[in-house]
Amino acid sequence: MSNVVELRCANGTTLMTTKETLARVPYSKLSTDDTATSTSDAKIIAIMLDALRRSDQRLVVPDDFDDWGRLANEAPPLGLFQIAEYASPCTICVACHVALSAGRLNPEVTFRKLSRIVVTGKVSVCRAVFGTSLNEARDGGGTDFEQDRYTSRFFLKHSNLERAFDTLAACGFRLRHCNTFAPSFLKQHSGSDSQFLHHSQYVFLREPQVKKH
């Protein structure tokens, strides 16, 4: 029996691939539906097939490729969620309340008091980045099948800001914006930690993940 599979795309274009390639994602429509690509651009499908040949499913695209939105939109209906994630830019916002507390023995030495690190972003991406460090107790839910759900109610189980930054950097995120401001509603009390309370936000962005030649 032939190992070659033909995929018919829009405008009568036909792409050739193998059953082994499609078996990388056995439950995708590429494997189960012969007409799944009939209205798809052959160039987009070719990029997906090339990604499936790689163990990490990373994307390799021409230097002048700029149709990321179309690639990201066409992948999920075909069941290629990993490719859709790689093709989409991802944003995660990390926020925290911080107070500066004077040392007991030396009042000129200050220590940072951070109670909670809040994480905002796409649920599936936040889980992939922070793993077991992510506390979802305050998130109202939805189901794990909601691939595109966003939340602003995750927080981390630890209170180490630098650890969170290292985790994001290791996953390909880069800091794009940050701001800090003091809550205006607090009544200032000399000597109180609340006098030095401020709120900080850090916005991290991960561009579409492309494998370099």
mmCIF file of C-alpha atoms in Angstrom:
data_model
loop_
_atom_site.group_PDB
_atom_site.id
_atom_site.type_symbol
_atom_site.label_atom_id
_atom_site.label_comp_id
_atom_site.label_asym_id
_atom_site.label_seq_id
_atom_site.Cartn_x
_atom_site.Cartn_y
_atom_site.Cartn_z
ATOM 1 C CA MET A 1 0.000 0.000 0.000
ATOM 2 C CA SER A 2 1.365 3.414 -0.974
ATOM 3 C CA ASN A 3 2.889 5.527 1.780
ATOM 4 C CA VAL A 4 2.263 8.751 -0.154
ATOM 5 C CA VAL A 5 -0.720 10.963 0.686
ATOM 6 C CA GLU A 6 -2.129 13.685 -1.552
ATOM 7 C CA LEU A 7 -3.635 16.803 0.004
ATOM 8 C CA ARG A 8 -5.795 18.900 -2.299
ATOM 9 C CA CYS A 9 -5.737 22.618 -1.564
ATOM 10 C CA ALA A 10 -7.445 25.701 -2.976
ATOM 11 C CA ASN A 11 -7.138 26.499 -6.705
ATOM 12 C CA GLY A 12 -6.556 22.845 -7.512
ATOM 13 C CA THR A 13 -3.084 22.699 -5.978
ATOM 14 C CA THR A 14 -1.990 19.278 -4.713
ATOM 15 C CA LEU A 15 0.655 18.671 -2.045
ATOM 16 C CA MET A 16 2.395 15.362 -1.459
ATOM 17 C CA THR A 17 3.332 14.067 1.979
ATOM 18 C CA THR A 18 3.662 10.743 3.788
ATOM 19 C CA LYS A 19 1.530 8.848 6.260
ATOM 20 C CA GLU A 20 4.383 8.984 8.781
ATOM 21 C CA THR A 21 4.323 12.783 8.672
ATOM 22 C CA LEU A 22 0.572 12.960 9.256
ATOM 23 C CA ALA A 23 0.838 10.345 12.018
ATOM 24 C CA ARG A 24 2.786 12.879 14.111
ATOM 25 C CA VAL A 25 -0.647 14.319 14.949
ATOM 26 C CA PRO A 26 -2.880 11.239 14.498
ATOM 27 C CA TYR A 27 -6.173 12.914 15.425
ATOM 28 C CA SER A 28 -5.774 15.980 13.220
ATOM 29 C CA LYS A 29 -8.080 16.479 10.249
ATOM 30 C CA LEU A 30 -5.091 16.072 7.965
ATOM 31 C CA SER A 31 -5.185 12.402 8.957
ATOM 32 C CA THR A 32 -8.929 11.864 9.168
ATOM 33 C CA ASP A 33 -10.563 14.138 6.573
ATOM 34 C CA ASP A 34 -9.574 14.018 2.898
ATOM 35 C CA THR A 35 -11.278 17.364 2.204
ATOM 36 C CA ALA A 36 -9.893 19.266 5.207
ATOM 37 C CA THR A 37 -7.483 21.353 3.103
ATOM 38 C CA SER A 38 -9.728 21.918 0.072
ATOM 39 C CA THR A 39 -10.153 25.640 0.811
ATOM 40 C CA SER A 40 -6.694 26.242 2.285
ATOM 41 C CA ASP A 41 -3.768 28.063 0.731
ATOM 42 C CA ALA A 42 -1.174 25.516 -0.374
ATOM 43 C CA LYS A 43 1.674 27.723 0.906
ATOM 44 C CA ILE A 44 0.181 27.700 4.415
ATOM 45 C CA ILE A 45 -0.372 23.929 4.375
ATOM 46 C CA ALA A 46 3.171 23.374 3.095
ATOM 47 C CA ILE A 47 4.557 25.265 6.109
ATOM 48 C CA MET A 48 2.457 23.084 8.428
ATOM 49 C CA LEU A 49 3.630 19.865 6.784
ATOM 50 C CA ASP A 50 7.237 21.000 7.035
ATOM 51 C CA ALA A 51 6.725 21.668 10.761
ATOM 52 C CA LEU A 52 5.227 18.198 11.271
ATOM 53 C CA ARG A 53 8.406 16.631 9.925
ATOM 54 C CA ARG A 54 10.310 18.112 12.868
ATOM 55 C CA SER A 55 10.231 16.570 16.324
ATOM 56 C CA ASP A 56 9.574 19.963 17.963
ATOM 57 C CA GLN A 57 7.133 21.149 15.241
ATOM 58 C CA ARG A 58 8.997 24.457 14.983
ATOM 59 C CA LEU A 59 8.227 26.594 11.954
ATOM 60 C CA VAL A 60 10.576 27.385 9.093
ATOM 61 C CA VAL A 61 9.268 30.132 6.815
ATOM 62 C CA PRO A 62 10.643 32.291 3.986
ATOM 63 C CA ASP A 63 12.349 35.520 5.027
ATOM 64 C CA ASP A 64 9.541 37.599 3.514
ATOM 65 C CA PHE A 65 6.705 35.616 5.141
ATOM 66 C CA ASP A 66 4.299 37.879 7.041
ATOM 67 C CA ASP A 67 0.996 35.972 6.998
ATOM 68 C CA TRP A 68 1.236 34.825 10.618
ATOM 69 C CA GLY A 69 -2.397 35.573 11.355
ATOM 70 C CA ARG A 70 -3.626 33.265 8.627
ATOM 71 C CA LEU A 71 -1.252 30.496 9.661
ATOM 72 C CA ALA A 72 -2.353 30.779 13.297
ATOM 73 C CA ASN A 73 -6.047 30.798 12.332
ATOM 74 C CA GLU A 74 -5.934 27.833 9.951
ATOM 75 C CA ALA A 75 -4.008 25.492 12.247
ATOM 76 C CA PRO A 76 -6.574 25.000 15.093
ATOM 77 C CA PRO A 77 -9.485 23.832 12.868
ATOM 78 C CA LEU A 78 -7.125 21.191 11.504
ATOM 79 C CA GLY A 79 -6.236 20.077 15.038
ATOM 80 C CA LEU A 80 -2.674 21.444 14.839
ATOM 81 C CA PHE A 81 -2.703 23.328 18.126
ATOM 82 C CA GLN A 82 1.068 23.230 18.699
ATOM 83 C CA ILE A 83 1.683 24.859 15.326
ATOM 84 C CA ALA A 84 -0.998 27.471 16.064
ATOM 85 C CA GLU A 85 0.760 28.339 19.307
ATOM 86 C CA TYR A 86 4.136 28.666 17.606
ATOM 87 C CA ALA A 87 2.624 30.895 14.909
ATOM 88 C CA SER A 88 0.962 33.254 17.381
ATOM 89 C CA PRO A 89 2.643 36.010 19.367
ATOM 90 C CA CYS A 90 2.028 35.473 23.088
ATOM 91 C CA THR A 91 1.776 38.100 25.813
ATOM 92 C CA ILE A 92 2.030 37.490 29.546
ATOM 93 C CA CYS A 93 1.662 40.258 32.114
ATOM 94 C CA VAL A 94 3.218 39.859 35.557
ATOM 95 C CA ALA A 95 2.026 42.237 38.274
ATOM 96 C CA CYS A 96 2.714 42.621 41.975
ATOM 97 C CA HIS A 97 2.299 44.874 45.002
ATOM 98 C CA VAL A 98 5.621 45.666 46.652
ATOM 99 C CA ALA A 99 6.468 47.494 49.864
ATOM 100 C CA LEU A 100 9.878 48.571 51.085
ATOM 101 C CA SER A 101 10.533 47.787 54.723
ATOM 102 C CA ALA A 102 13.384 49.231 56.780
ATOM 103 C CA GLY A 103 15.753 46.820 58.510
ATOM 104 C CA ARG A 104 15.381 46.419 62.258
ATOM 105 C CA LEU A 105 19.062 46.834 63.055
ATOM 106 C CA ASN A 106 19.874 49.373 60.378
ATOM 107 C CA PRO A 107 17.000 51.614 59.251
ATOM 108 C CA GLU A 108 19.027 52.709 56.229
ATOM 109 C CA VAL A 109 18.837 49.173 54.813
ATOM 110 C CA THR A 110 15.571 48.390 53.029
ATOM 111 C CA PHE A 111 14.029 45.048 52.151
ATOM 112 C CA ARG A 112 11.443 44.307 49.517
ATOM 113 C CA LYS A 113 8.188 42.802 50.779
ATOM 114 C CA LEU A 114 6.211 41.137 48.001
ATOM 115 C CA SER A 115 3.041 39.285 48.899
ATOM 116 C CA ARG A 116 1.780 37.892 45.595
ATOM 117 C CA ILE A 117 2.743 37.767 41.903
ATOM 118 C CA VAL A 118 -0.308 37.897 39.625
ATOM 119 C CA VAL A 119 -0.098 36.352 36.140
ATOM 120 C CA THR A 120 -2.347 37.421 33.261
ATOM 121 C CA GLY A 121 -2.487 35.868 29.812
ATOM 122 C CA LYS A 122 -3.681 32.958 27.713
ATOM 123 C CA VAL A 123 -4.447 30.007 29.975
ATOM 124 C CA SER A 124 -2.673 27.356 27.902
ATOM 125 C CA VAL A 125 0.449 29.510 27.536
ATOM 126 C CA CYS A 126 0.611 30.431 31.243
ATOM 127 C CA ARG A 127 0.349 26.746 32.171
ATOM 128 C CA ALA A 128 3.059 25.782 29.700
ATOM 129 C CA VAL A 129 5.424 28.484 30.974
ATOM 130 C CA PHE A 130 4.985 28.274 34.751
ATOM 131 C CA GLY A 131 3.864 24.658 35.175
ATOM 132 C CA THR A 132 3.440 23.576 38.794
ATOM 133 C CA SER A 133 4.451 27.033 40.051
ATOM 134 C CA LEU A 134 1.099 28.374 38.855
ATOM 135 C CA ASN A 135 -1.751 28.667 41.366
ATOM 136 C CA GLU A 136 -5.153 28.494 39.658
ATOM 137 C CA ALA A 137 -7.294 28.538 42.810
ATOM 138 C CA ARG A 138 -8.800 31.976 42.098
ATOM 139 C CA ASP A 139 -9.500 31.356 38.424
ATOM 140 C CA GLY A 140 -13.195 30.888 37.728
ATOM 141 C CA GLY A 141 -12.521 28.154 35.311
ATOM 142 C CA GLY A 142 -13.757 27.158 31.947
ATOM 143 C CA THR A 143 -12.517 23.853 30.706
ATOM 144 C CA ASP A 144 -9.156 22.618 29.507
ATOM 145 C CA PHE A 145 -10.686 22.358 26.031
ATOM 146 C CA GLU A 146 -11.014 26.145 25.753
ATOM 147 C CA GLN A 147 -7.766 26.665 23.878
ATOM 148 C CA ASP A 148 -8.197 30.432 23.511
ATOM 149 C CA ARG A 149 -9.363 31.353 27.020
ATOM 150 C CA TYR A 150 -7.571 34.187 28.812
ATOM 151 C CA THR A 151 -7.453 34.899 32.534
ATOM 152 C CA SER A 152 -6.290 37.610 34.894
ATOM 153 C CA ARG A 153 -6.695 35.500 38.049
ATOM 154 C CA PHE A 154 -3.642 33.246 38.103
ATOM 155 C CA PHE A 155 -0.847 33.858 40.580
ATOM 156 C CA LEU A 156 2.411 32.155 41.439
ATOM 157 C CA LYS A 157 2.990 29.876 44.412
ATOM 158 C CA HIS A 158 6.261 31.659 45.140
ATOM 159 C CA SER A 159 6.994 35.368 45.652
ATOM 160 C CA ASN A 160 10.351 35.608 43.910
ATOM 161 C CA LEU A 161 10.071 38.104 41.061
ATOM 162 C CA GLU A 162 13.469 37.261 39.586
ATOM 163 C CA ARG A 163 12.542 33.571 39.443
ATOM 164 C CA ALA A 164 9.445 34.466 37.426
ATOM 165 C CA PHE A 165 11.559 36.573 35.060
ATOM 166 C CA ASP A 166 14.057 33.724 34.581
ATOM 167 C CA THR A 167 11.218 31.326 33.771
ATOM 168 C CA LEU A 168 9.781 33.674 31.162
ATOM 169 C CA ALA A 169 13.194 34.301 29.598
ATOM 170 C CA ALA A 170 13.872 30.558 29.369
ATOM 171 C CA CYS A 171 10.607 30.162 27.429
ATOM 172 C CA GLY A 172 11.513 32.807 24.875
ATOM 173 C CA PHE A 173 9.679 35.792 26.359
ATOM 174 C CA ARG A 174 11.248 39.250 26.340
ATOM 175 C CA LEU A 175 10.317 42.283 28.416
ATOM 176 C CA ARG A 176 8.530 44.870 26.276
ATOM 177 C CA HIS A 177 7.068 47.292 28.815
ATOM 178 C CA CYS A 178 6.984 47.954 32.539
ATOM 179 C CA ASN A 179 5.499 50.587 34.817
ATOM 180 C CA THR A 180 5.303 51.315 38.511
ATOM 181 C CA PHE A 181 2.916 53.552 40.406
ATOM 182 C CA ALA A 182 1.800 54.156 43.973
ATOM 183 C CA PRO A 183 -1.859 53.523 44.886
ATOM 184 C CA SER A 184 -3.520 56.928 45.256
ATOM 185 C CA PHE A 185 -6.061 55.803 47.839
ATOM 186 C CA LEU A 186 -3.538 55.008 50.586
ATOM 187 C CA LYS A 187 -3.236 57.428 53.456
ATOM 188 C CA GLN A 188 0.420 57.944 54.153
ATOM 189 C CA HIS A 189 1.714 57.089 57.596
ATOM 190 C CA SER A 190 5.275 57.928 58.459
ATOM 191 C CA GLY A 191 7.202 54.808 59.402
ATOM 192 C CA SER A 192 4.594 52.461 57.954
ATOM 193 C CA ASP A 193 5.430 50.022 55.169
ATOM 194 C CA SER A 194 2.343 51.230 53.302
ATOM 195 C CA GLN A 195 4.084 54.558 52.877
ATOM 196 C CA PHE A 196 6.394 52.866 50.378
ATOM 197 C CA LEU A 197 3.821 50.579 48.737
ATOM 198 C CA HIS A 198 3.820 50.529 44.936
ATOM 199 C CA HIS A 199 2.261 48.460 42.176
ATOM 200 C CA SER A 200 4.420 47.181 39.315
ATOM 201 C CA GLN A 201 3.463 45.619 35.989
ATOM 202 C CA TYR A 202 5.770 43.862 33.533
ATOM 203 C CA VAL A 203 4.605 42.962 30.028
ATOM 204 C CA PHE A 204 6.454 40.120 28.285
ATOM 205 C CA LEU A 205 6.059 39.179 24.620
ATOM 206 C CA ARG A 206 7.090 36.046 22.748
ATOM 207 C CA GLU A 207 7.229 36.460 18.984
ATOM 208 C CA PRO A 208 6.198 33.600 16.656
ATOM 209 C CA GLN A 209 8.670 30.783 17.216
ATOM 210 C CA VAL A 210 10.675 30.164 14.077
ATOM 211 C CA LYS A 211 13.479 27.661 13.695
ATOM 212 C CA LYS A 212 16.569 29.280 12.212
ATOM 213 C CA HIS A 213 18.385 27.671 9.305
#
